């Protein structure tokens, strides 16, 4: 219930509001540079993201710190850091603890998790194909829930929305991206390395809006929420969670990384 005494008060209020909106992300007047973390979860992704960074002129310097090795590129507008975790969100080298370490060690303010994911098995070859890129509007941790009887499972995991300004930048970048389809939507995350038709059908049926899934997003949202960091997940389809093979990871990860670096370079 704001009360304004003059047109000047209204103009001043709008100016202050715009200032607060504009400083939600990196801004020179804040006196700091943006520090972006780019985590990955397997060796194919690790090798490919570093090669892709070099192809964009971002020369990464290896810097072991504590339990993690960071590959850091200092730029005029800030810093990029690549780090590898193990698959999943649980465990001593999982996404949760690796990201938490990185946030504290490097004072990270933005996390863009990229790599490979499984697509929506029910939409394969109809609206999705291998290499399509999945961008999280939300991440849903499907592991959290309640078991009733022998088979009934009631999901209780939170659905957390990605940072709005990051969604905006990746949507803007998608307008001129022609190498693969890009899907914005709900991404499911859990500890299971999914390779089961029955399981994947049940999972996709439980949430018709799912665009795909992976294993590290639950840790991403846990750390981002705890430390109040900006975040988004960008992964490309390398399989369908059925008859899983590793052959698709090379192409899918390169598409995801190229889209990420292109967006950072042109839209940030």
Short mmCIF file of C-alpha atoms in Angstrom, two decimals, residues 143-156:
data_model
loop_
_atom_site.label_atom_id
_atom_site.label_comp_id
_atom_site.label_asym_id
_atom_site.label_seq_id
_atom_site.Cartn_x
_atom_site.Cartn_y
_atom_site.Cartn_z
CA UNK A 143 13.09 -39.62 -5.91
CA UNK A 144 11.33 -37.95 -2.99
CA UNK A 145 7.97 -39.59 -2.25
CA UNK A 146 5.86 -41.99 -0.27
CA UNK A 147 5.56 -45.77 -0.83
CA UNK A 148 2.16 -47.37 -0.19
CA UNK A 149 1.80 -51.15 -0.28
CA UNK A 150 3.99 -53.07 -2.71
CA UNK A 151 3.80 -50.89 -5.81
CA UNK A 152 2.11 -47.53 -5.17
CA UNK A 153 4.48 -44.55 -5.13
CA UNK A 154 3.31 -41.00 -4.46
CA UNK A 155 5.86 -38.43 -5.63
CA UNK A 156 6.53 -35.57 -3.22
#
